[in-house]
XYZ file of C-alpha atoms in Angstrom:
255
model
C 86.710 132.013 135.785
C 89.171 134.934 136.052
C 92.935 134.528 136.013
C 93.077 135.319 139.734
C 90.390 132.700 140.291
C 92.445 130.203 138.289
C 95.478 130.858 140.477
C 93.425 130.520 143.649
C 92.033 127.233 142.358
C 95.536 125.935 141.667
C 96.663 127.078 145.117
C 93.778 125.232 146.757
C 94.664 122.115 144.786
C 98.260 122.346 145.986
C 97.154 122.614 149.623
C 94.822 119.633 149.240
C 97.498 117.540 147.549
C 100.042 118.452 150.216
C 97.672 117.442 153.006
C 97.333 113.989 151.462
C 100.892 113.472 150.244
C 103.148 114.837 152.993
C 102.216 112.216 155.631
C 102.899 109.436 153.124
C 106.283 110.950 152.265
C 107.339 111.371 155.897
C 106.482 107.738 156.675
C 108.265 106.356 153.624
C 111.747 104.771 153.876
C 112.999 107.003 151.051
C 112.552 109.925 153.452
C 113.393 108.279 156.771
C 116.560 106.432 155.752
C 119.288 108.944 154.945
C 123.004 108.478 154.308
C 124.503 111.890 155.178
C 127.562 111.193 153.022
C 125.710 110.163 149.861
C 125.749 113.599 148.244
C 129.440 114.230 148.913
C 128.803 117.971 149.004
C 127.377 118.108 145.475
C 125.556 121.389 144.873
C 121.948 121.403 143.669
C 120.186 124.540 142.414
C 116.396 124.326 142.848
C 114.056 126.164 140.460
C 110.366 126.348 141.496
C 107.390 126.195 139.166
C 105.215 128.958 137.743
C 103.610 130.989 140.506
C 105.470 129.064 143.200
C 108.224 130.288 145.482
C 111.273 128.416 146.724
C 109.145 127.363 149.696
C 107.391 124.929 147.347
C 110.644 122.941 147.195
C 111.311 122.982 150.944
C 110.866 119.224 151.250
C 113.196 118.602 148.317
C 115.788 120.890 149.877
C 115.528 119.134 153.245
C 115.738 115.684 151.655
C 118.855 116.696 149.728
C 120.578 118.336 152.689
C 119.973 115.300 154.914
C 121.835 113.182 152.347
C 124.903 115.371 152.067
C 123.977 117.534 149.089
C 124.207 121.330 149.150
C 120.874 122.729 147.898
C 120.328 126.381 147.024
C 117.416 128.300 145.570
C 117.672 129.720 142.069
C 116.567 133.211 143.074
C 113.671 133.452 140.613
C 111.047 134.528 143.141
C 107.595 133.308 142.179
C 108.776 132.442 138.642
C 106.346 134.808 136.914
C 108.864 137.015 135.125
C 110.331 137.184 131.629
C 111.838 133.848 130.621
C 115.118 135.328 129.370
C 115.584 137.402 132.514
C 114.839 134.417 134.734
C 117.347 132.233 132.880
C 119.912 134.980 133.472
C 119.168 134.717 137.199
C 119.513 130.936 137.143
C 122.841 131.285 135.347
C 124.127 133.725 137.971
C 123.095 131.374 140.756
C 124.777 128.505 138.904
C 128.015 130.465 138.844
C 127.739 131.347 142.538
C 126.854 127.846 143.709
C 129.443 126.113 141.525
C 132.099 128.371 143.036
C 130.777 127.809 146.565
C 130.702 124.013 146.227
C 133.869 123.606 144.199
C 132.576 122.441 140.843
C 129.616 121.808 138.527
C 126.219 121.382 140.170
C 122.872 119.726 139.516
C 119.928 121.778 138.275
C 116.543 120.597 139.553
C 113.408 122.359 138.341
C 109.698 121.740 138.711
C 107.229 122.548 135.908
C 108.282 125.868 134.341
C 111.325 125.718 136.587
C 112.491 122.622 134.735
C 112.275 124.510 131.460
C 114.348 127.359 132.885
C 116.846 124.838 134.230
C 117.156 123.218 130.810
C 117.749 126.576 129.123
C 120.447 127.400 131.655
C 122.054 123.978 131.189
C 122.257 124.472 127.422
C 123.772 127.899 127.993
C 126.325 126.846 130.629
C 127.159 123.142 130.354
C 130.477 123.816 132.078
C 128.592 124.494 135.320
C 126.112 121.585 135.196
C 126.785 117.925 136.005
C 123.148 116.820 135.921
C 119.645 118.059 135.112
C 116.339 117.053 136.715
C 112.981 118.198 135.317
C 109.777 117.432 137.222
C 106.584 117.680 135.184
C 108.185 120.152 132.785
C 106.517 120.728 129.377
C 109.800 121.135 127.534
C 108.296 120.163 124.161
C 105.740 122.994 124.364
C 106.172 125.587 127.145
C 102.640 126.908 126.504
C 101.027 123.481 126.418
C 99.943 123.445 130.066
C 96.341 123.611 131.336
C 94.339 126.529 129.818
C 93.936 128.058 133.292
C 97.718 128.421 133.532
C 97.892 130.081 130.125
C 95.094 132.480 131.107
C 97.047 133.433 134.212
C 100.172 134.019 132.108
C 98.246 136.274 129.731
C 96.868 138.222 132.695
C 100.412 138.787 133.940
C 101.439 140.023 130.492
C 98.584 142.538 130.548
C 99.708 143.782 133.957
C 103.246 144.093 132.629
C 101.939 146.174 129.713
C 100.491 148.772 132.103
C 103.731 149.064 134.015
C 103.707 146.438 136.760
C 107.369 145.372 137.086
C 108.825 141.885 137.388
C 106.253 140.077 135.257
C 106.401 138.281 131.924
C 105.265 140.350 128.967
C 103.661 139.679 125.602
C 107.063 138.937 124.053
C 107.393 135.988 126.415
C 104.203 134.431 125.036
C 104.399 135.058 121.313
C 107.231 137.435 120.416
C 110.975 137.278 119.937
C 111.641 136.260 123.532
C 109.284 133.301 123.156
C 110.667 132.220 119.777
C 114.296 132.431 120.905
C 113.659 130.434 124.048
C 111.563 127.783 122.279
C 114.442 127.297 119.835
C 116.903 126.954 122.708
C 114.590 124.622 124.623
C 114.298 122.286 121.637
C 118.068 122.113 121.159
C 119.728 118.845 122.194
C 121.419 118.893 125.557
C 125.211 119.024 125.466
C 126.827 115.669 124.809
C 127.465 113.719 127.978
C 125.178 115.764 130.233
C 122.960 113.378 132.230
C 119.335 114.463 132.432
C 116.112 113.041 133.863
C 112.597 114.139 132.946
C 110.005 112.887 135.437
C 106.420 112.749 134.176
C 103.057 111.436 135.286
C 100.070 110.350 133.245
C 97.975 111.566 136.194
C 99.289 115.112 135.730
C 96.268 117.399 135.408
C 98.284 120.511 134.529
C 100.897 119.410 131.984
C 100.089 116.771 129.333
C 102.621 114.054 130.053
C 103.780 113.681 126.462
C 105.150 117.245 126.577
C 107.653 116.067 129.195
C 109.243 113.410 126.954
C 112.509 115.211 126.313
C 114.447 113.220 123.679
C 117.733 114.266 125.295
C 116.768 112.988 128.751
C 115.995 109.744 130.499
C 112.212 109.884 130.880
C 110.883 108.331 134.087
C 107.195 107.775 134.822
C 105.775 108.191 138.314
C 102.207 108.141 139.593
C 101.774 111.647 140.944
C 99.805 114.829 140.536
C 101.498 117.839 138.992
C 101.705 119.981 142.101
C 102.522 116.969 144.258
C 105.715 115.884 142.503
C 107.988 117.571 145.024
C 106.178 115.687 147.794
C 105.771 112.264 146.225
C 107.903 109.348 147.501
C 107.984 107.827 144.016
C 109.797 110.908 142.726
C 112.475 110.610 145.403
C 112.799 106.885 144.729
C 113.495 107.750 141.092
C 115.957 110.531 141.908
C 117.960 108.892 144.696
C 120.115 106.483 142.631
C 120.627 108.969 139.829
C 121.684 111.815 142.090
C 123.946 109.455 144.045
C 125.613 108.351 140.814
C 126.196 111.953 139.727
C 127.616 112.783 143.152
C 129.960 109.790 143.028
C 131.136 110.692 139.532
C 131.853 114.266 140.560
C 133.627 113.115 143.721
C 135.795 110.745 141.674
C 136.703 113.567 139.280
C 137.639 115.866 142.159
C 139.717 113.137 143.800
C 141.522 112.438 140.524
C 142.248 116.144 140.082
């Protein structure tokens, strides 16, 4: 199968998963029961997965906003560009959203987006009060399903012939890759709360690659592409996000 065929196959899987999962989410109490003051205005920057746009996190954004959080997209487009350049974008959005919301924010990333979020958190701990990674292969960024790696290599070939905005060969095996792998394996800053959500039913990312030693690792029963739509994920995130929001609110009140 070609790289374009791989991407189409993944897209079809996402549509099928959404058709099955969204009704369950919308009926679930974790979606229907919302305290609009819970988030206390805490900012959350959302980073989509590889080949996905910010639309893929629409339900997460809605869920957060209904509970008093202030979500914002990371501005990484379809997340198919150079890792270092994308982390720069996440950092800029961190700065903007922290200023807009009056203090450090939460970074929430899915799949590759979680890896970018972690890199940005290591770079700018002063702007981050919590990190959430959903199905993110932080222990091996290239350890996802072979179809995903084939698609990444196809993008690098397109970049080599001049197509802008795509990852290049350096992102897969060169200096860019080595530098970012080293940063990704670095411990998170002391005191930074982090959650890595994984599923043994994940057909894209081997679940063991999500077991970040610096994070609280939480198992759910979900597909890879369905994590942003799965009630179990929101059940796991709700108390943790609420705690981070309360801690930030207490700090602001004390200041």
